[in-house]
PDB file of C-alpha atoms in Angstrom:
ATOM      1  CA  MET A   1      12.075  -8.238  -2.567  1.00  0.00           C
ATOM      2  CA  VAL A   2      13.168  -5.207  -0.532  1.00  0.00           C
ATOM      3  CA  ARG A   3      13.275  -5.516   3.225  1.00  0.00           C
ATOM      4  CA  PRO A   4      10.903  -3.199   5.113  1.00  0.00           C
ATOM      5  CA  THR A   5      12.486  -0.248   6.939  1.00  0.00           C
ATOM      6  CA  SER A   6       9.903  -0.497   9.721  1.00  0.00           C
ATOM      7  CA  VAL A   7       7.806  -3.300  11.179  1.00  0.00           C
ATOM      8  CA  ASP A   8       4.514  -3.451  13.079  1.00  0.00           C
ATOM      9  CA  ILE A   9       4.492  -5.823  16.048  1.00  0.00           C
ATOM     10  CA  LEU A  10       1.255  -7.312  17.336  1.00  0.00           C
ATOM     11  CA  ASP A  11       1.953  -8.226  20.948  1.00  0.00           C
ATOM     12  CA  THR A  12       0.086 -11.411  21.893  1.00  0.00           C
ATOM     13  CA  THR A  13       1.151 -11.655  25.537  1.00  0.00           C
ATOM     14  CA  LEU A  14      -2.366 -11.323  26.926  1.00  0.00           C
ATOM     15  CA  ARG A  15      -3.824 -13.955  24.600  1.00  0.00           C
ATOM     16  CA  ASP A  16      -1.332 -16.492  23.316  1.00  0.00           C
ATOM     17  CA  GLY A  17       1.034 -15.768  26.171  1.00  0.00           C
ATOM     18  CA  LEU A  18      -1.497 -16.485  28.910  1.00  0.00           C
ATOM     19  CA  GLN A  19      -3.868 -19.030  27.373  1.00  0.00           C
ATOM     20  CA  ILE A  20      -1.961 -22.113  28.550  1.00  0.00           C
ATOM     21  CA  GLU A  21      -0.774 -20.738  31.876  1.00  0.00           C
ATOM     22  CA  LYS A  22      -1.976 -22.552  34.979  1.00  0.00           C
ATOM     23  CA  ALA A  23      -2.527 -19.254  36.744  1.00  0.00           C
ATOM     24  CA  ILE A  24      -5.708 -17.325  35.947  1.00  0.00           C
ATOM     25  CA  VAL A  25      -4.374 -13.793  35.729  1.00  0.00           C
ATOM     26  CA  PRO A  26      -6.829 -11.231  37.200  1.00  0.00           C
ATOM     27  CA  THR A  27      -8.299  -8.668  34.839  1.00  0.00           C
ATOM     28  CA  ASP A  28      -6.752  -5.790  36.799  1.00  0.00           C
ATOM     29  CA  VAL A  29      -3.305  -7.313  36.260  1.00  0.00           C
ATOM     30  CA  LYS A  30      -3.999  -7.807  32.547  1.00  0.00           C
ATOM     31  CA  VAL A  31      -4.974  -4.145  32.266  1.00  0.00           C
ATOM     32  CA  THR A  32      -1.710  -3.127  33.955  1.00  0.00           C
ATOM     33  CA  LEU A  33       0.325  -5.343  31.621  1.00  0.00           C
ATOM     34  CA  ALA A  34      -1.500  -3.980  28.567  1.00  0.00           C
ATOM     35  CA  GLU A  35      -0.895  -0.398  29.626  1.00  0.00           C
ATOM     36  CA  LYS A  36       2.812  -1.093  30.152  1.00  0.00           C
ATOM     37  CA  LEU A  37       3.026  -2.570  26.662  1.00  0.00           C
ATOM     38  CA  ILE A  38       1.211   0.458  25.271  1.00  0.00           C
ATOM     39  CA  GLY A  39       3.524   2.730  27.245  1.00  0.00           C
ATOM     40  CA  ALA A  40       6.465   1.030  25.540  1.00  0.00           C
ATOM     41  CA  GLY A  41       5.087   2.088  22.158  1.00  0.00           C
ATOM     42  CA  LEU A  42       3.277  -1.047  21.026  1.00  0.00           C
ATOM     43  CA  LYS A  43       0.239  -0.015  19.006  1.00  0.00           C
ATOM     44  CA  GLN A  44      -1.281  -3.446  18.327  1.00  0.00           C
ATOM     45  CA  ILE A  45      -2.294  -5.626  21.272  1.00  0.00           C
ATOM     46  CA  GLU A  46      -4.056  -8.990  21.169  1.00  0.00           C
ATOM     47  CA  VAL A  47      -6.066  -9.044  24.370  1.00  0.00           C
ATOM     48  CA  GLY A  48      -7.821 -12.424  24.327  1.00  0.00           C
ATOM     49  CA  SER A  49     -10.150 -14.779  22.526  1.00  0.00           C
ATOM     50  CA  PHE A  50     -13.884 -15.424  22.499  1.00  0.00           C
ATOM     51  CA  VAL A  51     -13.851 -19.134  23.175  1.00  0.00           C
ATOM     52  CA  ASN A  52     -15.609 -21.499  25.556  1.00  0.00           C
ATOM     53  CA  PRO A  53     -14.478 -20.329  29.023  1.00  0.00           C
ATOM     54  CA  LYS A  54     -14.748 -23.896  30.314  1.00  0.00           C
ATOM     55  CA  LYS A  55     -12.081 -25.006  27.834  1.00  0.00           C
ATOM     56  CA  VAL A  56      -9.872 -21.914  28.104  1.00  0.00           C
ATOM     57  CA  PRO A  57     -10.706 -20.220  31.428  1.00  0.00           C
ATOM     58  CA  GLN A  58      -7.756 -17.865  31.074  1.00  0.00           C
ATOM     59  CA  MET A  59      -9.704 -16.025  28.360  1.00  0.00           C
ATOM     60  CA  ALA A  60     -13.035 -15.721  30.202  1.00  0.00           C
ATOM     61  CA  ASP A  61     -12.629 -11.967  30.814  1.00  0.00           C
ATOM     62  CA  THR A  62     -11.853 -10.923  27.227  1.00  0.00           C
ATOM     63  CA  ASP A  63     -15.028  -8.844  26.884  1.00  0.00           C
ATOM     64  CA  GLU A  64     -14.347  -6.922  30.101  1.00  0.00           C
ATOM     65  CA  LEU A  65     -10.723  -6.387  29.148  1.00  0.00           C
ATOM     66  CA  LEU A  66     -11.703  -4.934  25.773  1.00  0.00           C
ATOM     67  CA  ARG A  67     -14.084  -2.487  27.392  1.00  0.00           C
ATOM     68  CA  ARG A  68     -11.564  -1.331  29.978  1.00  0.00           C
ATOM     69  CA  LEU A  69      -8.837  -0.769  27.403  1.00  0.00           C
ATOM     70  CA  ALA A  70     -11.075   0.949  24.839  1.00  0.00           C
ATOM     71  CA  PRO A  71     -10.052   4.506  25.870  1.00  0.00           C
ATOM     72  CA  HIS A  72      -6.564   3.823  24.473  1.00  0.00           C
ATOM     73  CA  GLU A  73      -8.045   3.544  20.985  1.00  0.00           C
ATOM     74  CA  ALA A  74      -8.152   7.345  20.932  1.00  0.00           C
ATOM     75  CA  ASP A  75      -4.340   7.248  20.971  1.00  0.00           C
ATOM     76  CA  GLY A  76      -4.177   4.986  17.934  1.00  0.00           C
ATOM     77  CA  VAL A  77      -3.887   1.656  19.732  1.00  0.00           C
ATOM     78  CA  GLU A  78      -5.625  -1.273  18.022  1.00  0.00           C
ATOM     79  CA  PHE A  79      -6.933  -4.225  20.018  1.00  0.00           C
ATOM     80  CA  TYR A  80      -7.459  -7.673  18.537  1.00  0.00           C
ATOM     81  CA  THR A  81      -9.293 -10.775  19.692  1.00  0.00           C
ATOM     82  CA  LEU A  82      -9.479 -14.314  18.306  1.00  0.00           C
ATOM     83  CA  VAL A  83     -12.775 -15.770  17.106  1.00  0.00           C
ATOM     84  CA  PHE A  84     -13.516 -19.350  16.032  1.00  0.00           C
ATOM     85  CA  ASN A  85     -17.268 -19.307  15.281  1.00  0.00           C
ATOM     86  CA  LEU A  86     -20.384 -17.165  14.926  1.00  0.00           C
ATOM     87  CA  LYS A  87     -21.063 -17.085  18.670  1.00  0.00           C
ATOM     88  CA  GLY A  88     -17.562 -15.761  19.248  1.00  0.00           C
ATOM     89  CA  ALA A  89     -18.081 -13.056  16.622  1.00  0.00           C
ATOM     90  CA  GLN A  90     -21.359 -12.043  18.246  1.00  0.00           C
ATOM     91  CA  ARG A  91     -19.633 -11.781  21.620  1.00  0.00           C
ATOM     92  CA  ALA A  92     -16.909  -9.671  20.031  1.00  0.00           C
ATOM     93  CA  VAL A  93     -19.467  -7.260  18.606  1.00  0.00           C
ATOM     94  CA  ASP A  94     -21.247  -7.037  21.963  1.00  0.00           C
ATOM     95  CA  ALA A  95     -17.918  -6.231  23.644  1.00  0.00           C
ATOM     96  CA  GLY A  96     -17.197  -3.400  21.228  1.00  0.00           C
ATOM     97  CA  ALA A  97     -14.410  -5.101  19.291  1.00  0.00           C
ATOM     98  CA  LYS A  98     -13.219  -3.413  16.120  1.00  0.00           C
ATOM     99  CA  ASN A  99     -10.646  -5.942  14.924  1.00  0.00           C
ATOM    100  CA  ILE A 100     -10.902  -9.708  15.103  1.00  0.00           C
ATOM    101  CA  LYS A 101      -8.763 -12.563  13.910  1.00  0.00           C
ATOM    102  CA  LEU A 102     -10.476 -15.675  12.586  1.00  0.00           C
ATOM    103  CA  VAL A 103      -8.413 -18.823  13.025  1.00  0.00           C
ATOM    104  CA  LEU A 104      -8.642 -21.906  10.832  1.00  0.00           C
ATOM    105  CA  SER A 105      -6.371 -24.932  10.856  1.00  0.00           C
ATOM    106  CA  ALA A 106      -4.495 -25.670   7.640  1.00  0.00           C
ATOM    107  CA  SER A 107      -4.340 -29.415   8.367  1.00  0.00           C
ATOM    108  CA  GLU A 108      -7.036 -31.989   8.990  1.00  0.00           C
ATOM    109  CA  GLY A 109      -5.294 -33.436  12.038  1.00  0.00           C
ATOM    110  CA  HIS A 110      -4.962 -30.111  13.822  1.00  0.00           C
ATOM    111  CA  SER A 111      -8.466 -29.073  12.807  1.00  0.00           C
ATOM    112  CA  LYS A 112      -9.890 -32.177  14.459  1.00  0.00           C
ATOM    113  CA  ALA A 113      -7.847 -31.593  17.611  1.00  0.00           C
ATOM    114  CA  ASN A 114      -8.488 -27.858  17.756  1.00  0.00           C
ATOM    115  CA  SER A 115     -12.147 -27.619  16.684  1.00  0.00           C
ATOM    116  CA  ASP A 116     -13.422 -31.217  16.519  1.00  0.00           C
ATOM    117  CA  ALA A 117     -14.224 -30.662  12.844  1.00  0.00           C
ATOM    118  CA  SER A 118     -12.727 -31.156   9.419  1.00  0.00           C
ATOM    119  CA  ILE A 119     -11.216 -28.169   7.624  1.00  0.00           C
ATOM    120  CA  ALA A 120     -14.328 -27.913   5.442  1.00  0.00           C
ATOM    121  CA  GLU A 121     -16.675 -28.021   8.435  1.00  0.00           C
ATOM    122  CA  ALA A 122     -14.601 -25.538  10.419  1.00  0.00           C
ATOM    123  CA  SER A 123     -14.350 -23.278   7.377  1.00  0.00           C
ATOM    124  CA  ASP A 124     -18.131 -23.214   6.954  1.00  0.00           C
ATOM    125  CA  ARG A 125     -18.599 -22.303  10.616  1.00  0.00           C
ATOM    126  CA  LEU A 126     -15.936 -19.654  10.444  1.00  0.00           C
ATOM    127  CA  MET A 127     -17.403 -18.154   7.284  1.00  0.00           C
ATOM    128  CA  ASP A 128     -20.615 -17.433   9.193  1.00  0.00           C
ATOM    129  CA  ALA A 129     -18.493 -15.495  11.691  1.00  0.00           C
ATOM    130  CA  ALA A 130     -16.640 -13.680   8.895  1.00  0.00           C
ATOM    131  CA  ILE A 131     -19.815 -12.546   7.152  1.00  0.00           C
ATOM    132  CA  PHE A 132     -21.434 -11.483  10.416  1.00  0.00           C
ATOM    133  CA  ALA A 133     -18.360  -9.509  11.467  1.00  0.00           C
ATOM    134  CA  ARG A 134     -18.041  -7.876   8.063  1.00  0.00           C
ATOM    135  CA  ASP A 135     -21.706  -6.888   8.016  1.00  0.00           C
ATOM    136  CA  GLN A 136     -21.366  -5.426  11.516  1.00  0.00           C
ATOM    137  CA  GLY A 137     -18.497  -3.229  10.375  1.00  0.00           C
ATOM    138  CA  LEU A 138     -15.687  -5.146  12.080  1.00  0.00           C
ATOM    139  CA  ARG A 139     -12.364  -5.602  10.346  1.00  0.00           C
ATOM    140  CA  PHE A 140     -11.360  -9.250  10.216  1.00  0.00           C
ATOM    141  CA  ASP A 141      -8.156 -11.063   9.384  1.00  0.00           C
ATOM    142  CA  ILE A 142      -7.902 -14.743   8.537  1.00  0.00           C
ATOM    143  CA  THR A 143      -5.094 -16.705  10.184  1.00  0.00           C
ATOM    144  CA  THR A 144      -4.169 -20.300   9.427  1.00  0.00           C
ATOM    145  CA  ALA A 145      -2.749 -22.423  12.216  1.00  0.00           C
ATOM    146  CA  VAL A 146      -0.033 -24.970  11.329  1.00  0.00           C
ATOM    147  CA  SER A 147       0.682 -23.039   8.139  1.00  0.00           C
ATOM    148  CA  PHE A 148       4.046 -24.749   7.700  1.00  0.00           C
ATOM    149  CA  ILE A 149       4.051 -28.006   9.630  1.00  0.00           C
ATOM    150  CA  CYS A 150       1.493 -29.925  11.702  1.00  0.00           C
ATOM    151  CA  PRO A 151       2.195 -32.250  14.652  1.00  0.00           C
ATOM    152  CA  PHE A 152      -0.324 -34.737  13.249  1.00  0.00           C
ATOM    153  CA  ASP A 153      -0.060 -34.481   9.455  1.00  0.00           C
ATOM    154  CA  GLY A 154       3.461 -33.226   8.803  1.00  0.00           C
ATOM    155  CA  ILE A 155       4.439 -30.611   6.199  1.00  0.00           C
ATOM    156  CA  THR A 156       1.692 -28.269   4.995  1.00  0.00           C
ATOM    157  CA  GLU A 157       1.831 -27.907   1.227  1.00  0.00           C
ATOM    158  CA  ALA A 158       1.913 -24.350  -0.087  1.00  0.00           C
ATOM    159  CA  ASP A 159      -0.870 -24.731  -2.642  1.00  0.00           C
ATOM    160  CA  HIS A 160      -3.128 -26.300  -0.003  1.00  0.00           C
ATOM    161  CA  LEU A 161      -2.445 -23.391   2.368  1.00  0.00           C
ATOM    162  CA  VAL A 162      -3.464 -20.897  -0.315  1.00  0.00           C
ATOM    163  CA  GLU A 163      -6.733 -22.706  -1.016  1.00  0.00           C
ATOM    164  CA  VAL A 164      -7.638 -22.825   2.691  1.00  0.00           C
ATOM    165  CA  LEU A 165      -7.185 -19.051   2.859  1.00  0.00           C
ATOM    166  CA  ARG A 166      -8.875 -18.132  -0.428  1.00  0.00           C
ATOM    167  CA  PRO A 167     -12.589 -18.186   0.583  1.00  0.00           C
ATOM    168  CA  PHE A 168     -11.933 -15.749   3.431  1.00  0.00           C
ATOM    169  CA  VAL A 169      -9.885 -13.405   1.282  1.00  0.00           C
ATOM    170  CA  ASP A 170     -12.751 -13.448  -1.216  1.00  0.00           C
ATOM    171  CA  ALA A 171     -15.164 -12.665   1.650  1.00  0.00           C
ATOM    172  CA  GLY A 172     -13.273  -9.486   2.489  1.00  0.00           C
ATOM    173  CA  ALA A 173     -10.504 -10.361   4.937  1.00  0.00           C
ATOM    174  CA  HIS A 174      -8.378  -7.306   5.645  1.00  0.00           C
ATOM    175  CA  GLY A 175      -5.178  -9.264   6.196  1.00  0.00           C
ATOM    176  CA  ILE A 176      -3.728 -12.747   6.294  1.00  0.00           C
ATOM    177  CA  GLY A 177      -1.888 -14.445   9.137  1.00  0.00           C
ATOM    178  CA  VAL A 178       0.308 -17.512   8.687  1.00  0.00           C
ATOM    179  CA  ALA A 179       1.233 -19.264  11.905  1.00  0.00           C
ATOM    180  CA  ASP A 180       4.005 -21.678  12.799  1.00  0.00           C
ATOM    181  CA  THR A 181       1.877 -23.080  15.588  1.00  0.00           C
ATOM    182  CA  ILE A 182       4.318 -25.693  16.880  1.00  0.00           C
ATOM    183  CA  GLY A 183       7.504 -23.725  16.208  1.00  0.00           C
ATOM    184  CA  ASN A 184       8.987 -26.401  13.968  1.00  0.00           C
ATOM    185  CA  ALA A 185       9.249 -24.490  10.684  1.00  0.00           C
ATOM    186  CA  ASN A 186      12.648 -23.680   9.228  1.00  0.00           C
ATOM    187  CA  PRO A 187      13.574 -20.695   7.037  1.00  0.00           C
ATOM    188  CA  SER A 188      13.265 -22.637   3.771  1.00  0.00           C
ATOM    189  CA  LEU A 189       9.742 -23.758   4.624  1.00  0.00           C
ATOM    190  CA  VAL A 190       8.805 -20.258   5.785  1.00  0.00           C
ATOM    191  CA  ARG A 191      10.074 -18.832   2.509  1.00  0.00           C
ATOM    192  CA  ARG A 192       8.227 -21.427   0.415  1.00  0.00           C
ATOM    193  CA  ASN A 193       4.788 -21.195   2.003  1.00  0.00           C
ATOM    194  CA  THR A 194       4.862 -17.474   2.748  1.00  0.00           C
ATOM    195  CA  SER A 195       5.958 -16.712  -0.810  1.00  0.00           C
ATOM    196  CA  ALA A 196       2.996 -18.715  -2.120  1.00  0.00           C
ATOM    197  CA  VAL A 197       0.609 -16.667   0.015  1.00  0.00           C
ATOM    198  CA  LEU A 198       2.190 -13.380  -1.084  1.00  0.00           C
ATOM    199  CA  GLU A 199       1.945 -14.376  -4.745  1.00  0.00           C
ATOM    200  CA  ALA A 200      -1.656 -15.551  -4.447  1.00  0.00           C
ATOM    201  CA  PHE A 201      -2.867 -12.461  -2.579  1.00  0.00           C
ATOM    202  CA  PRO A 202      -0.526  -9.585  -3.497  1.00  0.00           C
ATOM    203  CA  ASP A 203      -2.887  -6.872  -2.242  1.00  0.00           C
ATOM    204  CA  LYS A 204      -3.222  -8.246   1.302  1.00  0.00           C
ATOM    205  CA  PRO A 205      -0.871  -7.536   4.206  1.00  0.00           C
ATOM    206  CA  VAL A 206       0.596 -10.782   5.541  1.00  0.00           C
ATOM    207  CA  ASN A 207       1.385 -11.313   9.203  1.00  0.00           C
ATOM    208  CA  LEU A 208       3.773 -13.972  10.518  1.00  0.00           C
ATOM    209  CA  HIS A 209       3.016 -15.696  13.822  1.00  0.00           C
ATOM    210  CA  LEU A 210       6.057 -17.653  14.982  1.00  0.00           C
ATOM    211  CA  HIS A 211       6.792 -19.941  17.896  1.00  0.00           C
ATOM    212  CA  ASP A 212      10.307 -20.776  19.034  1.00  0.00           C
ATOM    213  CA  THR A 213      10.181 -24.428  20.069  1.00  0.00           C
ATOM    214  CA  TYR A 214      13.353 -25.394  18.208  1.00  0.00           C
ATOM    215  CA  ASN A 215      15.092 -22.004  18.305  1.00  0.00           C
ATOM    216  CA  PHE A 216      14.330 -21.233  14.655  1.00  0.00           C
ATOM    217  CA  GLY A 217      12.186 -18.209  15.512  1.00  0.00           C
ATOM    218  CA  MET A 218      14.664 -15.419  14.805  1.00  0.00           C
ATOM    219  CA  ALA A 219      16.038 -17.186  11.714  1.00  0.00           C
ATOM    220  CA  ASN A 220      12.475 -17.370  10.416  1.00  0.00           C
ATOM    221  CA  VAL A 221      12.018 -13.655  11.092  1.00  0.00           C
ATOM    222  CA  ILE A 222      15.038 -12.918   8.891  1.00  0.00           C
ATOM    223  CA  ALA A 223      13.653 -15.158   6.146  1.00  0.00           C
ATOM    224  CA  ALA A 224      10.326 -13.312   6.313  1.00  0.00           C
ATOM    225  CA  LEU A 225      11.973  -9.890   6.324  1.00  0.00           C
ATOM    226  CA  ASP A 226      13.762 -10.810   3.120  1.00  0.00           C
ATOM    227  CA  LEU A 227      10.331 -11.516   1.587  1.00  0.00           C
ATOM    228  CA  GLY A 228       9.168  -8.033   2.573  1.00  0.00           C
ATOM    229  CA  ILE A 229       7.021  -9.104   5.539  1.00  0.00           C
ATOM    230  CA  ALA A 230       6.431  -6.110   7.812  1.00  0.00           C
ATOM    231  CA  ASN A 231       3.985  -7.571  10.364  1.00  0.00           C
ATOM    232  CA  PHE A 232       4.936  -9.994  13.136  1.00  0.00           C
ATOM    233  CA  ASP A 233       3.299 -11.421  16.261  1.00  0.00           C
ATOM    234  CA  ALA A 234       5.303 -11.879  19.449  1.00  0.00           C
ATOM    235  CA  ALA A 235       4.708 -12.373  23.175  1.00  0.00           C
ATOM    236  CA  MET A 236       6.748 -10.708  25.879  1.00  0.00           C
ATOM    237  CA  GLY A 237       9.326 -13.041  27.381  1.00  0.00           C
ATOM    238  CA  GLY A 238       8.500 -15.836  24.926  1.00  0.00           C
ATOM    239  CA  LEU A 239       5.342 -16.925  26.723  1.00  0.00           C
ATOM    240  CA  GLY A 240       2.654 -18.967  25.025  1.00  0.00           C
ATOM    241  CA  GLY A 241       1.745 -22.123  23.197  1.00  0.00           C
ATOM    242  CA  CYS A 242      -1.251 -23.950  21.776  1.00  0.00           C
ATOM    243  CA  PRO A 243      -3.167 -26.259  24.139  1.00  0.00           C
ATOM    244  CA  PHE A 244      -4.303 -28.358  21.160  1.00  0.00           C
ATOM    245  CA  ALA A 245      -0.917 -28.785  19.433  1.00  0.00           C
ATOM    246  CA  PRO A 246       1.375 -31.280  21.178  1.00  0.00           C
ATOM    247  CA  GLY A 247       4.929 -30.009  21.561  1.00  0.00           C
ATOM    248  CA  ALA A 248       4.155 -26.351  20.931  1.00  0.00           C
ATOM    249  CA  ALA A 249       6.331 -24.067  23.021  1.00  0.00           C
ATOM    250  CA  GLY A 250       6.281 -20.313  23.472  1.00  0.00           C
ATOM    251  CA  ASN A 251       6.057 -17.510  20.947  1.00  0.00           C
ATOM    252  CA  ILE A 252       9.058 -15.587  19.781  1.00  0.00           C
ATOM    253  CA  GLY A 253       9.689 -12.986  22.477  1.00  0.00           C
ATOM    254  CA  THR A 254       8.636  -9.406  21.866  1.00  0.00           C
ATOM    255  CA  ASP A 255      11.895  -8.352  23.531  1.00  0.00           C
ATOM    256  CA  ASP A 256      13.988 -10.681  21.333  1.00  0.00           C
ATOM    257  CA  LEU A 257      12.151  -9.567  18.193  1.00  0.00           C
ATOM    258  CA  VAL A 258      12.657  -5.876  18.930  1.00  0.00           C
ATOM    259  CA  HIS A 259      16.348  -6.504  19.593  1.00  0.00           C
ATOM    260  CA  LEU A 260      16.832  -8.356  16.306  1.00  0.00           C
ATOM    261  CA  LEU A 261      14.913  -5.806  14.253  1.00  0.00           C
ATOM    262  CA  HIS A 262      16.785  -2.851  15.734  1.00  0.00           C
ATOM    263  CA  ARG A 263      20.135  -4.571  15.149  1.00  0.00           C
ATOM    264  CA  GLU A 264      19.059  -5.116  11.534  1.00  0.00           C
ATOM    265  CA  GLY A 265      18.193  -1.440  11.119  1.00  0.00           C
ATOM    266  CA  VAL A 266      14.423  -1.986  11.113  1.00  0.00           C
ATOM    267  CA  ALA A 267      12.382   0.477  13.155  1.00  0.00           C
ATOM    268  CA  THR A 268       9.630  -0.724  15.517  1.00  0.00           C
ATOM    269  CA  GLY A 269       8.542   2.383  17.405  1.00  0.00           C
ATOM    270  CA  VAL A 270       9.233   0.541  20.670  1.00  0.00           C
ATOM    271  CA  ASP A 271      10.896   2.238  23.658  1.00  0.00           C
ATOM    272  CA  VAL A 272      13.212  -0.539  24.778  1.00  0.00           C
ATOM    273  CA  GLU A 273      13.719   0.717  28.337  1.00  0.00           C
ATOM    274  CA  ALA A 274       9.954   0.871  28.860  1.00  0.00           C
ATOM    275  CA  LEU A 275       9.589  -2.600  27.339  1.00  0.00           C
ATOM    276  CA  THR A 276      11.871  -4.144  29.966  1.00  0.00           C
ATOM    277  CA  GLU A 277       9.542  -2.809  32.658  1.00  0.00           C
ATOM    278  CA  VAL A 278       6.941  -5.361  31.556  1.00  0.00           C
ATOM    279  CA  ARG A 279       9.100  -8.308  32.633  1.00  0.00           C
ATOM    280  CA  ASP A 280       8.817  -8.247  36.431  1.00  0.00           C
ATOM    281  CA  PRO A 281       5.033  -7.763  36.637  1.00  0.00           C
ATOM    282  CA  LEU A 282       4.620 -10.462  33.982  1.00  0.00           C
ATOM    283  CA  ILE A 283       6.761 -12.891  35.989  1.00  0.00           C
ATOM    284  CA  ASP A 284       4.691 -12.072  39.066  1.00  0.00           C
ATOM    285  CA  ALA A 285       1.483 -12.705  37.104  1.00  0.00           C
ATOM    286  CA  VAL A 286       2.433 -16.146  35.759  1.00  0.00           C
ATOM    287  CA  GLY A 287       4.533 -17.272  38.705  1.00  0.00           C
ATOM    288  CA  HIS A 288       7.619 -18.427  36.798  1.00  0.00           C
ATOM    289  CA  ASN A 289      10.554 -17.119  34.786  1.00  0.00           C
ATOM    290  CA  LEU A 290      10.287 -16.087  31.146  1.00  0.00           C
ATOM    291  CA  THR A 291      11.982 -17.935  28.298  1.00  0.00           C
ATOM    292  CA  SER A 292      13.059 -15.328  25.735  1.00  0.00           C
ATOM    293  CA  SER A 293      16.811 -14.976  25.256  1.00  0.00           C
ATOM    294  CA  LEU A 294      16.891 -11.458  26.645  1.00  0.00           C
ATOM    295  CA  SER A 295      14.935 -12.436  29.741  1.00  0.00           C
ATOM    296  CA  ASP A 296      17.867 -14.619  30.823  1.00  0.00           C
ATOM    297  CA  ILE A 297      20.633 -12.037  30.514  1.00  0.00           C
ATOM    298  CA  PRO A 298      21.120  -8.580  32.085  1.00  0.00           C
ATOM    299  CA  ALA A 299      20.564  -6.762  28.805  1.00  0.00           C
ATOM    300  CA  THR A 300      17.938  -4.627  27.155  1.00  0.00           C
ATOM    301  CA  PRO A 301      16.872  -4.726  23.519  1.00  0.00           C
ATOM    302  CA  ALA A 302      18.930  -2.581  21.169  1.00  0.00           C
ATOM    303  CA  VAL A 303      17.817   1.016  20.695  1.00  0.00           C
ATOM    304  CA  PHE A 304      16.982   1.724  17.063  1.00  0.00           C
ATOM    305  CA  ASP A 305      19.210   4.341  15.512  1.00  0.00           C
ATOM    306  CA  GLY A 306      20.122   2.763  12.194  1.00  0.00           C
ATOM    307  CA  LEU A 307      23.733   2.160  13.216  1.00  0.00           C
ATOM    308  CA  PHE A 308      23.454  -1.586  12.814  1.00  0.00           C
ATOM    309  CA  ALA A 309      21.763  -1.477   9.421  1.00  0.00           C
ATOM    310  CA  PRO A 310      23.604  -3.068   6.487  1.00  0.00           C
ATOM    311  CA  ALA A 311      25.160  -0.503   4.160  1.00  0.00           C
ATOM    312  CA  SER A 312      22.679  -1.374   1.420  1.00  0.00           C
ATOM    313  CA  ALA A 313      19.759  -0.636   3.771  1.00  0.00           C
ATOM    314  CA  LYS A 314      21.158   2.824   4.621  1.00  0.00           C
ATOM    315  CA  ALA A 315      21.648   3.905   1.019  1.00  0.00           C
TER     316      ALA A 315
END
């Protein structure tokens, strides 16, 4: 498999990055953060999720945020929201969403913790949302949580992962997301399960959503690049985590990911100087320091110019 020469980054700071924060970040501040990310060249932004605001109050303003950011769509920016059921899909339509991500657990233990339902029950509920969204003209992706390893059930088998995804691909999913929800996957496991998904659904773009609990995040990015993966999620400063997955730490940092990709000769379209300008207002918003590697040192991500690319990639 040939490595991609460019990668699309979906920045999840406003959703995954903020969903477990104690602070409820005001909508005005979220808009400012989003516009700084857009100003840095990020064209895909995950702005929130349509979930019960009593359970995840940090996401209660997702509809308003979508509406306020909609003018940026004219400049080619795509906004994404997470949806877990039909009601969430209806709210997304009402808010003017164009792209949604449906999330389904790939293990029974996480499904029970995350949605209080078995995989089969959660899948049936989510299929109602998928069909509604499709019929309303929305583009939907299907993402599986704990795609590699689950805090309750252990290793996720590759063939099982494929079968969890299959009904939604058959229903018209645009793309597929595989998530290392607790950040405990290693490169070998990423290669095994991601390869199975690529082989089962060769016509679908696959997105990798990685957390960095055990510092395997960047190693897993390299493993995915070698499979030809050209779509990654990341959150600025390494913020984030799943409130229903014990032990889950933050996402891989958008700043760390850009730095790695540029050093590997992979273009991102990101202005690295502008990206660093997101850090201080983000720290102010959450009230604590960030955790990405670059947030702890006086350095900026590498500027992409191809100089660091392996000789074989330049040929």
